[in-house]
Coordinates of C-alpha atoms in Angstrom, one line a residue:
X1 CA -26.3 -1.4 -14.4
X2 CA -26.8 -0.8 -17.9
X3 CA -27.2 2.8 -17.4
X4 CA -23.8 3.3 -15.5
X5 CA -22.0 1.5 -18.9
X6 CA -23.8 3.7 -21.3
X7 CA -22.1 6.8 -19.2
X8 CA -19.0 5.3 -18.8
X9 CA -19.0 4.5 -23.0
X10 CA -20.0 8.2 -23.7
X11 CA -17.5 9.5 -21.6
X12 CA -14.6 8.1 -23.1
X13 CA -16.4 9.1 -26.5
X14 CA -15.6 12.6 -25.5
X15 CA -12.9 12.0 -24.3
X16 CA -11.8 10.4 -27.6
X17 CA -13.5 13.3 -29.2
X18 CA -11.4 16.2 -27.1
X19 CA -8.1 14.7 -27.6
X20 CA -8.9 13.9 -31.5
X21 CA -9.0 17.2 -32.4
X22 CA -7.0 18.7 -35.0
X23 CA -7.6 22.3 -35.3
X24 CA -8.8 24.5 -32.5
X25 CA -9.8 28.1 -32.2
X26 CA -8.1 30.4 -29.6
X27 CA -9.3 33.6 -29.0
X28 CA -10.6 33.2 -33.1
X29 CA -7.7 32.3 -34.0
X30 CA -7.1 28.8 -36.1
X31 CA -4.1 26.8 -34.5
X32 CA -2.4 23.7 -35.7
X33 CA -4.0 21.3 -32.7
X34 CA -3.0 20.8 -29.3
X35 CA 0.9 20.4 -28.3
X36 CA -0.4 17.8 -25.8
X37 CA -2.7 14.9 -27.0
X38 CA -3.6 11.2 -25.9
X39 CA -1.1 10.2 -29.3
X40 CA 1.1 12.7 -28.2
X41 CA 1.7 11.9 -24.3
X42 CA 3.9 10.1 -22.5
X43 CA 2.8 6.6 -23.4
X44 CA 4.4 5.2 -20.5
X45 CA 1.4 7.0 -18.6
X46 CA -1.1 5.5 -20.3
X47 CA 0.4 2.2 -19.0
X48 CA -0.2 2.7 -16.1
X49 CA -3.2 1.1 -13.8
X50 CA -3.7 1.8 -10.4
X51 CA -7.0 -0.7 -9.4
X52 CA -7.0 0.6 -5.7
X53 CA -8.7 3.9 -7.3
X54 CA -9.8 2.8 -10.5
X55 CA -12.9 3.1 -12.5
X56 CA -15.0 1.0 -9.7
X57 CA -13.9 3.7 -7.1
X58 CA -15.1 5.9 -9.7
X59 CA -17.9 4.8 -9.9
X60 CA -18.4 4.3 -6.3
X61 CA -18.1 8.5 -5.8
X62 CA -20.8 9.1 -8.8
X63 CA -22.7 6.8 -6.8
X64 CA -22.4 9.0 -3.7
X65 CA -23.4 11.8 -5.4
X66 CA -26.1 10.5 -6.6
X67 CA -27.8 9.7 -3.0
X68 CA -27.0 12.8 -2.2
X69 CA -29.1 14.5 -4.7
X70 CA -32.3 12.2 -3.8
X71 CA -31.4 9.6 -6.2
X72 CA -33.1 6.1 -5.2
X73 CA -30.7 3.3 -4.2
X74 CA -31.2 -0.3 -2.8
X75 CA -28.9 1.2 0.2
X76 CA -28.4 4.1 1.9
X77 CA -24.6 5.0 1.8
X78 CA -21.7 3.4 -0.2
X79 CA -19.2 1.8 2.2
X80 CA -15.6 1.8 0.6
X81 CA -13.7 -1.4 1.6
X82 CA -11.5 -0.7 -0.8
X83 CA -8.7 0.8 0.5
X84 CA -6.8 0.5 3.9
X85 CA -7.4 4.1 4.9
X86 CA -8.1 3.9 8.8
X87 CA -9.4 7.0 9.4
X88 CA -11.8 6.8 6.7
X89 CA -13.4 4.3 8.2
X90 CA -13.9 6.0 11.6
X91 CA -10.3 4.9 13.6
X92 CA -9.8 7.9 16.0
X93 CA -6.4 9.1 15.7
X94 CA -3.7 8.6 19.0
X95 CA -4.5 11.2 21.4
X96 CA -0.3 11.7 22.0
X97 CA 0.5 12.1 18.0
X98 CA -2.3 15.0 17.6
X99 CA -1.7 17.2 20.8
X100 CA 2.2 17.0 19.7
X101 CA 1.6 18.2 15.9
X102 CA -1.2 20.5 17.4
X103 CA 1.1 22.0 19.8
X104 CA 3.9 22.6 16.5
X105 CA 1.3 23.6 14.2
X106 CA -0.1 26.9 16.9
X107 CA 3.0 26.7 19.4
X108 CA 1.1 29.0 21.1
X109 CA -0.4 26.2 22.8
X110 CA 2.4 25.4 24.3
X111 CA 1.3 27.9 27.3
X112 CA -1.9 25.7 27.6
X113 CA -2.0 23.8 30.4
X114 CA -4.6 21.0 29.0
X115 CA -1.9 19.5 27.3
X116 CA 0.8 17.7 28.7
X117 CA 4.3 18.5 30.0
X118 CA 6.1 15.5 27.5
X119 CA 3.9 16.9 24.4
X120 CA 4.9 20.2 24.7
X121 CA 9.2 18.5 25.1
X122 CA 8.5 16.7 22.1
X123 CA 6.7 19.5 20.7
X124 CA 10.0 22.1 21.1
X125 CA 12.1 19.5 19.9
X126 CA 10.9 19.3 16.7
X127 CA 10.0 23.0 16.6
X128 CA 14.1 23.9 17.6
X129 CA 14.9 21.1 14.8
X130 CA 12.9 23.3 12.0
X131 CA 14.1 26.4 10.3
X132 CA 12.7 29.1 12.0
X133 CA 10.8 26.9 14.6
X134 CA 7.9 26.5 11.7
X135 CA 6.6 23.1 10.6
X136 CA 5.9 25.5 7.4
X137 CA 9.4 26.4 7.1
X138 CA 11.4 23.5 4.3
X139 CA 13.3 20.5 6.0
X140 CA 16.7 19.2 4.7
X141 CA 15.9 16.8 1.5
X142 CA 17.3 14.2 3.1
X143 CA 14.6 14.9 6.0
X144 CA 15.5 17.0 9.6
X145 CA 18.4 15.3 11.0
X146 CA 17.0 14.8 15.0
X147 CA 14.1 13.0 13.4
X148 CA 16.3 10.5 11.7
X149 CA 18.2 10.1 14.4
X150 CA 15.0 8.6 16.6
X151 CA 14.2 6.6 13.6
X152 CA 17.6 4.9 13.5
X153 CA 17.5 4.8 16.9
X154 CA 13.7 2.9 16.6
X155 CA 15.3 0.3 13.9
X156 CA 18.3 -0.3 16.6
X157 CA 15.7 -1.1 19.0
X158 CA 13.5 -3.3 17.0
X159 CA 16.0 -5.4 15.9
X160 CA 17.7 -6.2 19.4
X161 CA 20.9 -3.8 18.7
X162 CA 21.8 -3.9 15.2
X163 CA 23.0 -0.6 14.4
X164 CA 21.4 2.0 12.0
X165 CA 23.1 4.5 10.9
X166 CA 21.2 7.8 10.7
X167 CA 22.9 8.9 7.4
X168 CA 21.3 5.7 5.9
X169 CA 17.8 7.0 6.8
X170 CA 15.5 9.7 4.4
X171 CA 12.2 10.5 5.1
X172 CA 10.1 10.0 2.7
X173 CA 6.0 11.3 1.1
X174 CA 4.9 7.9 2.7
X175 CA 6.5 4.7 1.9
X176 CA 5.1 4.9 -1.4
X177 CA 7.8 8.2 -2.4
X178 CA 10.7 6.2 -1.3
X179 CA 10.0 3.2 -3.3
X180 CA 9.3 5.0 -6.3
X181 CA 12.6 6.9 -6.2
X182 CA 14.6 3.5 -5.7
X183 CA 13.1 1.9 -8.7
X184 CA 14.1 5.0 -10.3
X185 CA 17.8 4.3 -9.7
X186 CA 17.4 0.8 -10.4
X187 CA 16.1 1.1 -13.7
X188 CA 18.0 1.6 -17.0
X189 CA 19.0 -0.1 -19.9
X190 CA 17.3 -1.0 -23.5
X191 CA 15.6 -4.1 -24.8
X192 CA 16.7 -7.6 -23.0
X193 CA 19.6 -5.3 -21.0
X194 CA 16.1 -3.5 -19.7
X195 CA 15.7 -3.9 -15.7
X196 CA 13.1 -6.6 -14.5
X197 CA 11.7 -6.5 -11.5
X198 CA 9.9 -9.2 -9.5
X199 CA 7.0 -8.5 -8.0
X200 CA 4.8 -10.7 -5.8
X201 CA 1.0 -11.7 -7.7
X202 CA -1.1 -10.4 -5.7
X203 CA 0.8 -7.3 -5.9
X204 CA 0.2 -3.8 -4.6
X205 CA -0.8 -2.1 -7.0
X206 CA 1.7 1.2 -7.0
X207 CA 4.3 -1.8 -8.0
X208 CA 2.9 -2.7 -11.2
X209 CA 2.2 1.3 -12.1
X210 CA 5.8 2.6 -11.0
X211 CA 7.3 0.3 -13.1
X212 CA 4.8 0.9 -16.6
X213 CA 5.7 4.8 -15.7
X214 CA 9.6 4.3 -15.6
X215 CA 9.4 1.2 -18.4
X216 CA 10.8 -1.3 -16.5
X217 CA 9.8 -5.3 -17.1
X218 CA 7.5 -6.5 -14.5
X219 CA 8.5 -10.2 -13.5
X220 CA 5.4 -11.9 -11.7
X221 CA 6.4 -14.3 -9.1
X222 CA 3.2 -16.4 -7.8
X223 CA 2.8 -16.6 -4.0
X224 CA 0.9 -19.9 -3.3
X225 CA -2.5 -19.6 -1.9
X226 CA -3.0 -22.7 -1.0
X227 CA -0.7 -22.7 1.7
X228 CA -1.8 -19.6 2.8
X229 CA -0.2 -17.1 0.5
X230 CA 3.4 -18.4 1.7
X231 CA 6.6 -17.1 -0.7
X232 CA 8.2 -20.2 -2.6
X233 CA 11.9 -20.0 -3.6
X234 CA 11.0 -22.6 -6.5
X235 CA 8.7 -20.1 -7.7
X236 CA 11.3 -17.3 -7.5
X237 CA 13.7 -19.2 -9.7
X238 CA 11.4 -20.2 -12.4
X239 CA 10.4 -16.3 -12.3
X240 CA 13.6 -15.6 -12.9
X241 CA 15.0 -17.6 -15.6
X242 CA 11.9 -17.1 -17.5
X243 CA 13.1 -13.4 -17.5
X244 CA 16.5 -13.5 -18.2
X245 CA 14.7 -14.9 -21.6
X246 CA 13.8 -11.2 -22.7
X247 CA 15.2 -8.7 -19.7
X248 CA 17.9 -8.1 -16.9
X249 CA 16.3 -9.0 -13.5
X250 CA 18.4 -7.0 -11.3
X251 CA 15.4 -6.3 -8.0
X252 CA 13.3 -8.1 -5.9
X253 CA 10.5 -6.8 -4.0
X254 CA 8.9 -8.3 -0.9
X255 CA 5.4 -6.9 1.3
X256 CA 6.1 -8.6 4.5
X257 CA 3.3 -8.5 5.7
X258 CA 1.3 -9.1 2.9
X259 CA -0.8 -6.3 1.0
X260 CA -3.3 -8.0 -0.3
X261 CA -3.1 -11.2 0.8
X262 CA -2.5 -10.7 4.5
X263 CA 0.5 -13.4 4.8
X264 CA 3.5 -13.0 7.3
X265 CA 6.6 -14.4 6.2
X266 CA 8.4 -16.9 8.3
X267 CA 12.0 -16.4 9.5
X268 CA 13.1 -19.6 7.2
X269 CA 11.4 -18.0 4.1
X270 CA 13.1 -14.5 4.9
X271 CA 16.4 -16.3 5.3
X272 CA 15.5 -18.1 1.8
X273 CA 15.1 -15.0 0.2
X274 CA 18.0 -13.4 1.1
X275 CA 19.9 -16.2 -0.1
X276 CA 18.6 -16.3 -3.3
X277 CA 19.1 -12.8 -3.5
X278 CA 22.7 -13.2 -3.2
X279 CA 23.2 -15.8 -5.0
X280 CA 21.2 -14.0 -8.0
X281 CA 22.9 -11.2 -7.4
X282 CA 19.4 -9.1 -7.1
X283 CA 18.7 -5.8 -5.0
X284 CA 16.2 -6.4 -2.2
X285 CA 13.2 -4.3 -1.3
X286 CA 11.4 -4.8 1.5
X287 CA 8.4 -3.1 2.3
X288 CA 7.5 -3.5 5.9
X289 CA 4.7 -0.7 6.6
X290 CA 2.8 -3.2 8.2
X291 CA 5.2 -4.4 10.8
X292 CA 3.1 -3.7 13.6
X293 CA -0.3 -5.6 12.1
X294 CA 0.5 -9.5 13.1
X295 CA -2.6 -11.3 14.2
X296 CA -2.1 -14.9 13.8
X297 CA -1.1 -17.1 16.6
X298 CA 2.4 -18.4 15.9
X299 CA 3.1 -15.3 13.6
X300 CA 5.5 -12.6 14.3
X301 CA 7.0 -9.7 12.0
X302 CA 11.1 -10.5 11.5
X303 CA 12.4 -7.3 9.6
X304 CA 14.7 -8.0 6.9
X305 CA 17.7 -6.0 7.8
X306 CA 17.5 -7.9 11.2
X307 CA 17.4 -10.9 9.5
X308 CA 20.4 -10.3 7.1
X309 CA 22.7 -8.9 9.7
X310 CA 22.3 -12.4 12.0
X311 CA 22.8 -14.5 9.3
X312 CA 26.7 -12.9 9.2
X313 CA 29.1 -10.9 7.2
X314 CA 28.9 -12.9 4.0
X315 CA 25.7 -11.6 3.8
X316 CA 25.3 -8.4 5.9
X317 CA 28.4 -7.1 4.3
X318 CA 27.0 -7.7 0.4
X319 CA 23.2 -7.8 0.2
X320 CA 22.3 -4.6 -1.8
X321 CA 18.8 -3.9 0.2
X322 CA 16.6 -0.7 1.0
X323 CA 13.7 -1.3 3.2
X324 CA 10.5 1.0 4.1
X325 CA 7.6 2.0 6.8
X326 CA 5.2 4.7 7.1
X327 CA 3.2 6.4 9.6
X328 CA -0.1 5.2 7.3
X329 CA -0.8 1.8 8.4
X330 CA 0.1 -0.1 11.6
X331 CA -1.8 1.3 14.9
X332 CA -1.4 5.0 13.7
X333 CA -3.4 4.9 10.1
X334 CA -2.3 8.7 9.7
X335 CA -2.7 8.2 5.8
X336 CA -3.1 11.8 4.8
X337 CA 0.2 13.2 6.7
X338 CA 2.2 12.0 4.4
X339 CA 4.7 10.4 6.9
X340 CA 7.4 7.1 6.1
X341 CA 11.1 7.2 5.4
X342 CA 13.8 4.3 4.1
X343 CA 16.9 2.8 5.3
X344 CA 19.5 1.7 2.3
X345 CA 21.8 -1.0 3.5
X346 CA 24.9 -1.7 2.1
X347 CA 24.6 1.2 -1.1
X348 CA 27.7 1.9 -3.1
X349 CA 28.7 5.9 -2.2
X350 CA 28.8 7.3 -5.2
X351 CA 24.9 6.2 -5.7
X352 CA 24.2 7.2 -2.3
X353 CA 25.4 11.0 -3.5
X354 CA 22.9 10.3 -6.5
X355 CA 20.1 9.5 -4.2
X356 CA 21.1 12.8 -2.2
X357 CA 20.3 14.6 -5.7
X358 CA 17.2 12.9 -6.8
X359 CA 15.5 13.4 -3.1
X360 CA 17.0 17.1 -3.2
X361 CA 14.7 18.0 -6.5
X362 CA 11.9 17.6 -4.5
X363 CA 12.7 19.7 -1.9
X364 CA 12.1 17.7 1.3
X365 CA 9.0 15.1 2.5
X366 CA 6.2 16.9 4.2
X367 CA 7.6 18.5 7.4
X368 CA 4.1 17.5 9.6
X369 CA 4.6 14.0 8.2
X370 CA 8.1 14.1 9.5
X371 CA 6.6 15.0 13.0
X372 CA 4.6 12.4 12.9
X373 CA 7.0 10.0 12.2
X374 CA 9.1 11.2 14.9
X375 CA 6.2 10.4 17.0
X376 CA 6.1 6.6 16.0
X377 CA 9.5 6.0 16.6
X378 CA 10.0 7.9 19.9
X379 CA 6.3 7.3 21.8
X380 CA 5.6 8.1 25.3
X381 CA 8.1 6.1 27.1
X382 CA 6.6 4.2 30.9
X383 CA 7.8 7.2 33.2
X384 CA 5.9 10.1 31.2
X385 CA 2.5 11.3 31.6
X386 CA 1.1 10.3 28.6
X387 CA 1.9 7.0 28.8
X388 CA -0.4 4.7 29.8
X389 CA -3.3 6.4 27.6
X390 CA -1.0 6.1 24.4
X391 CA -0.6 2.0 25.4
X392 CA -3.9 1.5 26.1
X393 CA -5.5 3.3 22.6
X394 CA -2.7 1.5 20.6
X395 CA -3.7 -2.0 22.1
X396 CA -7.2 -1.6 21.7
X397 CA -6.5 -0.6 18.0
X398 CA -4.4 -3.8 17.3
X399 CA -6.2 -5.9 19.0
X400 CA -9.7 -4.6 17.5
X401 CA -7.8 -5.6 14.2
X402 CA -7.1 -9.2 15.4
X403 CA -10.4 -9.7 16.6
X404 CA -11.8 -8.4 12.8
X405 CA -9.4 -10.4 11.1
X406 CA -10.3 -13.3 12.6
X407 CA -14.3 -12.6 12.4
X408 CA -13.7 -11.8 8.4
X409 CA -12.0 -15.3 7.8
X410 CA -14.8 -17.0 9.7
X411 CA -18.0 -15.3 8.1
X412 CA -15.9 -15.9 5.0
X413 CA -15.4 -19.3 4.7
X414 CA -19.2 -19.9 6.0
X415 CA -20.0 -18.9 2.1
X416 CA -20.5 -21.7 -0.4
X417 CA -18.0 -20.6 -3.4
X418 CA -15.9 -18.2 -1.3
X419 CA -12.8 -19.1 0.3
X420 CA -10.9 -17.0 2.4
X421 CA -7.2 -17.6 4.0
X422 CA -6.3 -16.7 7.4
X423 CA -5.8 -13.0 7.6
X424 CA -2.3 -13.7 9.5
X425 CA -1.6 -9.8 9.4
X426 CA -1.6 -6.2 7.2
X427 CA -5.4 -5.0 6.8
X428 CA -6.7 -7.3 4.3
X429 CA -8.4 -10.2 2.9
X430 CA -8.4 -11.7 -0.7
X431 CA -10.5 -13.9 -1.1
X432 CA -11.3 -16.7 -4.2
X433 CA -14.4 -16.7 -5.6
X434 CA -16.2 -19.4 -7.5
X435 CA -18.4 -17.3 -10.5
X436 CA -21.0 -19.1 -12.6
X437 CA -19.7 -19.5 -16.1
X438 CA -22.6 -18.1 -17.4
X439 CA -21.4 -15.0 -15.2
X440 CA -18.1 -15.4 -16.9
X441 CA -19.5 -14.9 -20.5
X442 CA -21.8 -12.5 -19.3
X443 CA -18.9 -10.2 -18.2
X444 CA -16.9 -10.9 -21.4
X445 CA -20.5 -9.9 -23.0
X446 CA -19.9 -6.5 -21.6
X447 CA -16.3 -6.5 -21.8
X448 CA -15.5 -7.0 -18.0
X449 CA -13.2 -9.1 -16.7
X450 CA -15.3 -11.2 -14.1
X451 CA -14.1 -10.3 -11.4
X452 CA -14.8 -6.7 -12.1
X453 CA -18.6 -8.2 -13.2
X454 CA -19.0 -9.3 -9.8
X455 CA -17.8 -6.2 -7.8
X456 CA -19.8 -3.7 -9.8
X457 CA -22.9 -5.7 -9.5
X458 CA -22.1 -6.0 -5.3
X459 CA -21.3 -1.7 -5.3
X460 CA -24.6 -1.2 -7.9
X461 CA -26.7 -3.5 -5.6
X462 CA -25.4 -3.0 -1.9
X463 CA -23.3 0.2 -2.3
X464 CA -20.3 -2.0 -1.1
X465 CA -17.7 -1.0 -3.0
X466 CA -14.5 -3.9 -3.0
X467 CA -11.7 -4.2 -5.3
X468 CA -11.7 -6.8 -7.9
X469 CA -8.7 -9.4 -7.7
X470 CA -7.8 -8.7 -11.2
X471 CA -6.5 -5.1 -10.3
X472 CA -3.8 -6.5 -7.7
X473 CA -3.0 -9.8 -10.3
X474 CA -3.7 -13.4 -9.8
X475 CA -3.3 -17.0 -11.4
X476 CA -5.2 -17.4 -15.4
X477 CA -8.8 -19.1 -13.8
X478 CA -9.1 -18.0 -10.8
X479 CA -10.9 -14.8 -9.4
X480 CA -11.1 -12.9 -6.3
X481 CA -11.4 -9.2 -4.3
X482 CA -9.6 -7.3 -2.0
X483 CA -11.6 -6.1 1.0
X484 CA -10.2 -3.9 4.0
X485 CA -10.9 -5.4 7.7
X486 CA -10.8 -1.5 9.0
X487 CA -14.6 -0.9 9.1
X488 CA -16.0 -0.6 12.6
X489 CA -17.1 -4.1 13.9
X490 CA -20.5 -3.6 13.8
X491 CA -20.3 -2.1 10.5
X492 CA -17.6 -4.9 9.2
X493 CA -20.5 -7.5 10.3
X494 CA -23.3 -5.8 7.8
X495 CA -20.7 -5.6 5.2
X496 CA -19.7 -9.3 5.7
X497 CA -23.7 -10.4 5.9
X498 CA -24.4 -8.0 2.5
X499 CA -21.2 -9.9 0.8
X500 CA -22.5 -13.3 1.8
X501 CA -26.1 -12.4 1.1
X502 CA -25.2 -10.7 -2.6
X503 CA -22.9 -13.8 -3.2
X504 CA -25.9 -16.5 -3.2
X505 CA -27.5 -14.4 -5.2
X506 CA -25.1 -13.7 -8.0
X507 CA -24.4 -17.6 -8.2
X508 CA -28.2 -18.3 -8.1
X509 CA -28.9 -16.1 -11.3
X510 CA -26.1 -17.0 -13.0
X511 CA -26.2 -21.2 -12.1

């Protein structure tokens, strides 16, 4: 343990030592210094914190390497629970979605007979929809127009008519792209006329960094954990006046379901919000790539717009609101294509032609993502061939998921000093931890927060590598981690056992 701080100190030594610098020799020659330097950067950059892949991940890959190279280890491999990446952890992708983007990425596949007659129509479709029939060849910024027909075709359908206007969808790098270039437009003035933002603690991490990159005010809003991570509108308003102290809250972002906490919102609580919204005159966002992951019995996923559009014009006809999925999460867990898009709801024209500009300068999402999507949103319907295989893989996925959720709060709460909430959906759990105080000190010895203490002893010890609660935010005194359900079962149940057995020990040593 003590080893792995001493090469984490004498890197950022060098590091300190590189960028301090003054003169340099090129080629023999003396120069002034380097044009770009740690003082000299953007130091908006240097804000930013992204704990998802931070220094324990880090740490976790050196770790790797090491057992590669015959280093001795308490374990034998490093499991990363630490980030909800499906295929990672051995989730074997839908049979339909890869013969399709096969088929478009070697169409001359599309003479083999091995693959289906309604992969190879979906397959032409988006081929004829791409400039010169090439998933290589650029898309439209806004994303290939077919495509975002299906998808507003797919948010009609989920939420029983409402229309969806295909000129109000763009595809997007992931979800992740889409929010990020909506904050952009959101954000602007100077001092307290600066945007605020509230975000939910626990956050998702790519919140809190987007806004330290643009310098915007982060407003933390509490969900309540002991009521199973539930939203409260009391908690919104103190948020919010608190702000309006030193910033301009203009935006309010929601994960429904939750990421990290694994909550689904309630119909009443999405109503609540939307109210609030209006009445605060705030811009909603409302990130919903886990619509499809809702275990709990008595839970169900109610999308936003679907929400806002049957609670009547006074709202559906004001509410300022963009809302996102993505082809990463769900049943699919196609994290590295690159696949999600946005609908904007109710956006003033002339921004709408900003937004056109701002997508346009970088180019256009990636086109196999957009296949992908198209995929999502326009499955195998009952009266084609591929059917009944695509139903049955994406039920045994889901269901898989339920079954892990549920075995993860179980194990969980069999722990003295750990207590874990239902995991009513996403592919999470956070759960509280109880640490020693002499733990505490010990990590403030060492200049860890605890909670970071307690996962680097569990990765150095059991090559289980977590994410500390501190990373994602969470109430002064209280400590927890973020740990993915998508390991295998079998493998899920080791990891569980390891946490339990590590956790006994940790609060033995340090009691």
């Amino acid at each position: 343990m003590k080893s792995m701080y001493k090469i984490t100190l004498q890197l950022q030594r060098c590091a300190r030592d590189i960028t301090n610098m003054s003169q340099q020799a090129v080629n023999g020659i003396s120069h002034r210094g380097r044009v770009l330097t740690l003082d000299s950067m953007n130091p908006n950059v240097k804000r930013v914190e992204y704990a998802v892949r931070g220094p324990i991940v880090q740490r976790a890959v050196q770790i790797e390497k090491e057992l590669k190279e015959g280093v001795k280890k308490p374990f034998t491999e490093v499991i990363k629970a630490n980030i909800g990446d499906a295929h990672a952890m051995g989730q074997k992708p839908i049979t339909f979605f890869r013969q399709v983007l096969a088929l478009c990425s070697y169409p001359a596949l599309l003479e083999d007979s091995k693959f289906p007659e309604d992969a190879k129509k979906r397959a032409q479709r988006i081929l004829e929809a791409c400039g010169g029939h090439s998933i290589g060849a650029y898309s439209t910024s806004q994303g290939i127009e077919c495509i975002r027909q299906d998808v507003a075709r797919y948010i009609e359908k989920r939420d029983g008519g409402i229309p969806s206007n295909p000129d109000n969808i763009y595809l997007s790098t992931g979800a992740s792209d889409a929010i990020v270039t909506i904050l952009k437009l959101l954000v602007c003035g100077e001092g307290r006329d600066r945007t605020g933002v509230m975000i939910s603690i626990p956050q998702y991490p790519l919140y809190s960094a987007a806004l330290a990159d643009l310098g915007a005010v982060q407003i933390n809003y509490y969900l309540d954990e002991d009521n199973c991570w539930s939203l409260n509108i009391t908690e919104l308003r103190r948020a919010l006046n608190a702000a309006r102290e030193h910033c301009n809250p203009r935006v309010l972002c929601i994960i429904n379901p939750g990421n990290p906490t694994g909550q689904v919102q309630s119909r009443q609580c999405i109503e609540d919000v939307i109210r609030f919204a209006k009445e605060e005159h705030l811009f909603l966002m409302a990130d919903e790539v886990y619509q499809d992951n809702v275990y709990a019995e008595g839970c169900q996923f109610h999308s936003f717009k679907k929400v806002l559009f049957e609670m009547g014009p006074e709202y559906s006809n004001t509410v300022e609101m963009a809302s996102f999925h993505s082809t990463s999460k769900c049943y699919m867990g196609e994290c590295g294509f690159r696949g999600g898009y946005m609908e904007v709801i109710n956006l003033d024209p002339e921004v709408k032609a900003q937004l056109i500009k701002l997508v346009s300068v970088r180019l256009c999402p990636p086109v196999p993502g957009q296949a992908l999507l198209d995929l999502v949103v326009n499955p195998p319907q009952p009266d084609e061939p591929s059917y009944a295989t695509f139903m049955k893989e994406r039920t045994a996925v889901l269901s898989t998921l339920a079954e892990k959720a549920r075995l993860t709060e179980q194990i969980f709460n069999t722990v003295p000093g750990i207590t874990c909430n239902p995991v009513q959906g996403a592919m999470y759990t956070f759960p509280g931890i109880t640490l020693p105080q002499k733990a505490i000190d010990k990590a403030k010895e060492l200049g860890l927060v605890p909670d970071m203490f307690y996962c680097m002893r569990l990765l150095e010890e059991d090559g289980i590598c977590l994410v500390p609660g501190s990373g994602f935010g969470q109430r002064e005194g209280t400590y927890h981690f973020r740990m993915t359900i998508l390991p295998p079962t079998d493998k899920l149940k080791v990891v569980l056992q390891k946490i339990r057995e590590f956790h006994l020990r940790f609060t033995q040593e340090f009691s």
